[in-house]
XYZ file of C-alpha atoms in Angstrom:
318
model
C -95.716 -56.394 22.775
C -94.108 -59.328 21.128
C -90.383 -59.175 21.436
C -89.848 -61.318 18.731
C -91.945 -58.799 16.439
C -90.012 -56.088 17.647
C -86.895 -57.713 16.895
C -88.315 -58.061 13.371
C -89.191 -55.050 12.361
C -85.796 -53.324 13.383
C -84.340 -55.800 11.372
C -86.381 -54.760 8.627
C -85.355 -51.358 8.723
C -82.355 -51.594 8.675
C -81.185 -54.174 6.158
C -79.936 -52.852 2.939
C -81.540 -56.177 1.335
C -84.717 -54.755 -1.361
C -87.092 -55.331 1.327
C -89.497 -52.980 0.833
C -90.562 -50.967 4.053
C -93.686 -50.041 4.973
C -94.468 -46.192 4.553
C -94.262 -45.205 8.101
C -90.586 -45.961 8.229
C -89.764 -45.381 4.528
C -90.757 -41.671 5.034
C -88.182 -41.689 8.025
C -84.779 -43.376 6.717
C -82.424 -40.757 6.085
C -80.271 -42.679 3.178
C -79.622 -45.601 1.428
C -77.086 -47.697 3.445
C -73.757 -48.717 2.167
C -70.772 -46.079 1.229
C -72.604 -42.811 0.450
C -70.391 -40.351 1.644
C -71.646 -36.186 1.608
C -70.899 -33.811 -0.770
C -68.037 -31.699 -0.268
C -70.696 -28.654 0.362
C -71.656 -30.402 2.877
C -69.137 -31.610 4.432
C -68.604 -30.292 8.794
C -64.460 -29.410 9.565
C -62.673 -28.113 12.126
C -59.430 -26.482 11.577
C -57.035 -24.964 13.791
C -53.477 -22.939 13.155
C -51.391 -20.285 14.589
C -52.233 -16.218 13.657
C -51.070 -15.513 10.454
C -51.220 -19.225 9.549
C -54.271 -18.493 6.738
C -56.993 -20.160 8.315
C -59.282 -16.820 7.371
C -57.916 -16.891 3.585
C -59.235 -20.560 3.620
C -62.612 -19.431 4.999
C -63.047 -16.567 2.639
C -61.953 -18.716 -0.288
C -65.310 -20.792 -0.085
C -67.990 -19.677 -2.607
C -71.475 -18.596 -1.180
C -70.385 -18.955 2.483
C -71.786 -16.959 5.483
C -68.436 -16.124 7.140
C -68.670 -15.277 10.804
C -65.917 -12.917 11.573
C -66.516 -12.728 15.306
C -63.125 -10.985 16.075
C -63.470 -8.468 12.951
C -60.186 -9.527 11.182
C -60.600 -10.306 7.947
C -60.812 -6.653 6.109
C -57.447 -6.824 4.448
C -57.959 -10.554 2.474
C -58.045 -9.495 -1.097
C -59.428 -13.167 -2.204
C -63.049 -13.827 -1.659
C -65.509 -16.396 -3.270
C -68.809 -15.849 -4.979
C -71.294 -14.931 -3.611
C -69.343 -15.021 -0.051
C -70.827 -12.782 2.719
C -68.559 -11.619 6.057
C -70.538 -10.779 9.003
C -69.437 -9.006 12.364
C -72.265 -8.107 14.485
C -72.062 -6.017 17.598
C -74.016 -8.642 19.962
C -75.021 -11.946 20.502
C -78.407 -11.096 20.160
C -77.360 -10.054 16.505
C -75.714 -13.225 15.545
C -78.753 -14.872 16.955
C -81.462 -12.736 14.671
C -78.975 -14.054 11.720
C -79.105 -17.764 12.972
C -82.610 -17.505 12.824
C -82.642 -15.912 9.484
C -80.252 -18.609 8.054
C -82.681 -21.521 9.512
C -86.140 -20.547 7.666
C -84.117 -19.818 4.867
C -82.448 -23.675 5.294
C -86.081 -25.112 6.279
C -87.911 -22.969 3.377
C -84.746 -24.932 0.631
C -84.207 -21.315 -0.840
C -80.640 -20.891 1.169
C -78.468 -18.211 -0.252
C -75.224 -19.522 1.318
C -73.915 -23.640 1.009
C -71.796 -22.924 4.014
C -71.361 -21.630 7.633
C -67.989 -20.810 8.825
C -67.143 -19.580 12.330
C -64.476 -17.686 13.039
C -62.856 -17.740 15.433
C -64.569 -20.414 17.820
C -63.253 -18.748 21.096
C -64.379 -15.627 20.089
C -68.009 -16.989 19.782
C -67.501 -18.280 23.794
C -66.226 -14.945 25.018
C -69.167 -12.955 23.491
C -71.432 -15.477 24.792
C -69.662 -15.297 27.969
C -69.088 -11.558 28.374
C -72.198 -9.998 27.245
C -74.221 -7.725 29.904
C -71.955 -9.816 32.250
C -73.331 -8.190 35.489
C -76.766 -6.986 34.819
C -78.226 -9.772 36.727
C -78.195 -11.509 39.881
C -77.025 -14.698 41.269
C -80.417 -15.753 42.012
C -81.344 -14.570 38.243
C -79.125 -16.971 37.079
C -80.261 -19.238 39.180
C -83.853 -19.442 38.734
C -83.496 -19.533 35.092
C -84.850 -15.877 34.542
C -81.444 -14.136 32.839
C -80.755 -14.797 28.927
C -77.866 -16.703 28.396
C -75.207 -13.987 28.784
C -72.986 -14.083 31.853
C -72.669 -16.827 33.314
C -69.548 -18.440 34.529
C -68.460 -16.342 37.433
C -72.425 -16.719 39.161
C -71.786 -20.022 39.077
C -68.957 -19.891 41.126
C -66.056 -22.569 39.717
C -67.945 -25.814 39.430
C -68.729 -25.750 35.915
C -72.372 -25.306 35.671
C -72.293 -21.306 34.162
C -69.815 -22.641 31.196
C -72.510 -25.581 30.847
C -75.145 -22.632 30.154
C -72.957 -21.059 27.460
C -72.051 -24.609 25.936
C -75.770 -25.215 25.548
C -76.459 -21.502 23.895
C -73.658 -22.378 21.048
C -73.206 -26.528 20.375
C -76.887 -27.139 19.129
C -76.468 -23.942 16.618
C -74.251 -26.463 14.714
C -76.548 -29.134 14.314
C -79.493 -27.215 13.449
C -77.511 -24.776 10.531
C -76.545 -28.592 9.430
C -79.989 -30.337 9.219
C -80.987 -26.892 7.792
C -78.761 -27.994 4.973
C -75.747 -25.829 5.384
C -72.118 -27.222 5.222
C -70.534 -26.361 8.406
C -67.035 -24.818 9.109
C -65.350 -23.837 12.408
C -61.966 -22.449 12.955
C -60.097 -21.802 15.755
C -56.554 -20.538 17.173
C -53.438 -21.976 18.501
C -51.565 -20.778 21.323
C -47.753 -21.716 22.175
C -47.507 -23.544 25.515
C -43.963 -24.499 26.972
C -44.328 -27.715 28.921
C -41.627 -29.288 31.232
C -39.152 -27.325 33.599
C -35.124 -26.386 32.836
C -33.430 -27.984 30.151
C -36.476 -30.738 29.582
C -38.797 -27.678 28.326
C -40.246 -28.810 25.355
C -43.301 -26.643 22.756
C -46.651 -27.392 22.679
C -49.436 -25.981 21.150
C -52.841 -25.775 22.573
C -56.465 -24.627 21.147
C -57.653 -20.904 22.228
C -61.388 -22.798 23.061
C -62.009 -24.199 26.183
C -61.127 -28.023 25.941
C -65.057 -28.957 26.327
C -65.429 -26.939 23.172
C -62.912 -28.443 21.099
C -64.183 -31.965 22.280
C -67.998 -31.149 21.020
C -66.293 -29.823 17.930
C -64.307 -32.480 17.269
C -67.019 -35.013 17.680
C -69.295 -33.079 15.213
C -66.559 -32.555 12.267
C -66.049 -34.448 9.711
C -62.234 -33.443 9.565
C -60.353 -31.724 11.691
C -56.991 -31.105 10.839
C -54.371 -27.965 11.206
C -53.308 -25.175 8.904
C -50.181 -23.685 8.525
C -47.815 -21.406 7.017
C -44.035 -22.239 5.780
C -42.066 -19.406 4.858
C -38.200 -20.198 2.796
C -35.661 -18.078 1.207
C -35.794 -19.599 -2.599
C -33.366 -17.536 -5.184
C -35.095 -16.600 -8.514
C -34.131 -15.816 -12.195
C -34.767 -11.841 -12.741
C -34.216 -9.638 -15.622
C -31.939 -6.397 -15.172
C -31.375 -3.708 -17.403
C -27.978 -2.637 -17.130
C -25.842 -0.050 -19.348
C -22.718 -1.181 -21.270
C -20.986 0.730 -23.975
C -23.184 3.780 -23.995
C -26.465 1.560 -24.477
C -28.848 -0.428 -21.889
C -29.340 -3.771 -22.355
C -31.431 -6.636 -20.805
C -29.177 -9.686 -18.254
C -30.186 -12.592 -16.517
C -29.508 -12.781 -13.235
C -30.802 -14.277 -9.858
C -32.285 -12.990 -6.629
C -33.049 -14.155 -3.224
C -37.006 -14.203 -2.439
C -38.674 -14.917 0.790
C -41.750 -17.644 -0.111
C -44.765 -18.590 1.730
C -46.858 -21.601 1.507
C -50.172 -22.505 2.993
C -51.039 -25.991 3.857
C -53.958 -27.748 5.563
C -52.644 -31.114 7.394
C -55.593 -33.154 7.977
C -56.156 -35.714 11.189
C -55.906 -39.128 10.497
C -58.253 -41.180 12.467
C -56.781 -39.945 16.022
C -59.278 -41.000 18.573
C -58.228 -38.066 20.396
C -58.916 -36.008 17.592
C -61.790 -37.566 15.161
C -63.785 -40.965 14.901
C -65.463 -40.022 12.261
C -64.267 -39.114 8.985
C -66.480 -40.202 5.447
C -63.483 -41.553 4.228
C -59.379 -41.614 4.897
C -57.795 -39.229 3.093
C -55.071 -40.324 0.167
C -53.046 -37.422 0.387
C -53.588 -35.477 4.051
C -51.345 -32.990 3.108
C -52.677 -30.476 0.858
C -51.413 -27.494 -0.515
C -53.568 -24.338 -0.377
C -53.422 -21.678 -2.796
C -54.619 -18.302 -1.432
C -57.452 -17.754 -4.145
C -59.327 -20.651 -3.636
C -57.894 -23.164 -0.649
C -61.388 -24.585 -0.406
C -61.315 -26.057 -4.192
C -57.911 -28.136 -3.497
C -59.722 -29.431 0.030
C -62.570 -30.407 -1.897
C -60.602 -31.759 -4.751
C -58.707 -34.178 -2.398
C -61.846 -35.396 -0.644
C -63.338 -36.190 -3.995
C -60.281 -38.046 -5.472
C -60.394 -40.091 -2.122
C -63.707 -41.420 -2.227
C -63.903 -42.340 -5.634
C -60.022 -44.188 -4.526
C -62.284 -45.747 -2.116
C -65.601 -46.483 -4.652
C -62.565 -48.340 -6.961
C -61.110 -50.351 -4.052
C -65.189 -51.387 -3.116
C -65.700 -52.051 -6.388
C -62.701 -54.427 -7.010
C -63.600 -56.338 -3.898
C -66.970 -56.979 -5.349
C -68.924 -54.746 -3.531
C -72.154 -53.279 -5.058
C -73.926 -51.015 -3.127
């Protein structure tokens, strides 16, 4: 082979210059190049908060969305989108059947749901983890015999069981996603208290195992953190009150506890996320409990086409 060919040709391919390709790698490209970012519905984010915080309000505020409730908590959300499913299977196996479902349906292009959403993420390990956890053998697990189901304790503690449950969840993301699914994964926060005596200080860690968060991190789109502020605000209310024999309407004030939702998005952290479509003008976003996904979609849409006008203005016309 001629090196300098080969050279060539990549070039070719790659160039966003008119050159017309030849059909063998025309029927390949996945895009145009330049600044094409995806459409909100299909957009891959991982979000993380506290219970109670609203991260499964936000999920079950996305319209035609396979919600995943692994841990079975979401009965009592009054809010839901169209055309949004829940589902809380009693095995692994189950979830998988679904999976599979989900995939023709993606591959066939008649989908019934735009997006995926897991929740929680650590609940997906444990069931992984846990199911028919000693029905087999060390030497089962060994030779490669025994479903994915147990799995870390055969092992012993080097690492190579949670391997086997890392490879029976992480490529279920990228296949529901090149089946043509927007992808969403939530996942919990747990108070940690760092430090000794009077140098104690809070942190917060992630419920997932850190190799889990990592994967998921590197697959998002966004990550970022929801959470809940609660204040004591004092509103106008109307009394009836009598005076003189008759009842009669007065202004007056009361004290009202108010909570607000917000999703606080990660700003190119590379501990966090390297890849984002495009920084986010305003990373703070308010989330109303009907429909939380609408003002996250909303703010990714102003920001690209912030970004389109800056492109634009610097000549650029891709």
């Amino acid at each position: 082979m001629n090196p300098t060919r080969q050279v060539t040709n990549i070039t070719r391919v790659v160039t966003p210059g008119g050159i017309e390709l030849p059909k063998k790698y025309a029927a390949r490209r996945t895009g145009k190049p330049g600044f094409n970012p995806p459409e909100p519905g299909r957009l891959r984010w991982f979000f993380a908060g506290v219970g109670g915080s609203g991260k499964s309000t936000f999920a079950a505020s996305f319209p035609k969305a396979c919600v995943l409730d692994f841990i079975d908590k979401m009965t009592c959300i009054p809010h839901w989108g169209k055309g949004t499913e829940r589902f809380t299977l009693a095995s692994w196996d189950n979830y998988k059947s679904l999976f599979e479902d989900l995939l023709a349906d993606g591959e066939s292009g008649k989908r019934y749901f735009d997006t995926i959403i897991f929740d929680l993420i650590e609940a997906v390990v444990s069931k992984v983890r846990s199911e028919k956890s000693d029905e087999f053998s060390e030497a089962d697990l060994l030779s490669g015999r025994m479903p994915i189901k147990d799995l870390t304790r055969a092992y012993g503690q080097k690492g190579a069981g949670w391997d086997v449950v890392y490879q029976e969840i992480i490529p279920l993301f990228s296949q529901l996603y090149e089946a043509g699914y927007g992808i969403g994964v939530l996942s919990q926060l747990h108070p940690k208290y760092v430090g000794d005596g009077d140098n104690q200080r809070l942190t917060w860690k992630y419920g997932a195992t850190p190799k889990i968060v990592e994967v998921v991190h590197s697959f998002a789109d966004f990550s970022g953190l929801i959470q809940a502020d609660t204040e004591s605000k004092r509103v106008p209310v109307t009394k009836k009150v009598v005076r003189g024999g008759k009842t009669v309407l007065v202004q007056d004030t009361k004290v009202v506890e108010v909570t607000t939702h917000q999703l606080v998005l990660s700003q190119f952290d590379p501990k966090v996320n390297t890849r984002q479509p495009v920084q986010i003008v305003h990373p703070i976003i308010e989330l109303p409990e009907k429909d939380g996904y609408k003002a996250f979609f909303d703010e990714y849409e102003a920001s690209c086409e912030a970004k389109r006008a800056r492109l634009a203005e610097s000549g650029y016309k891709g």
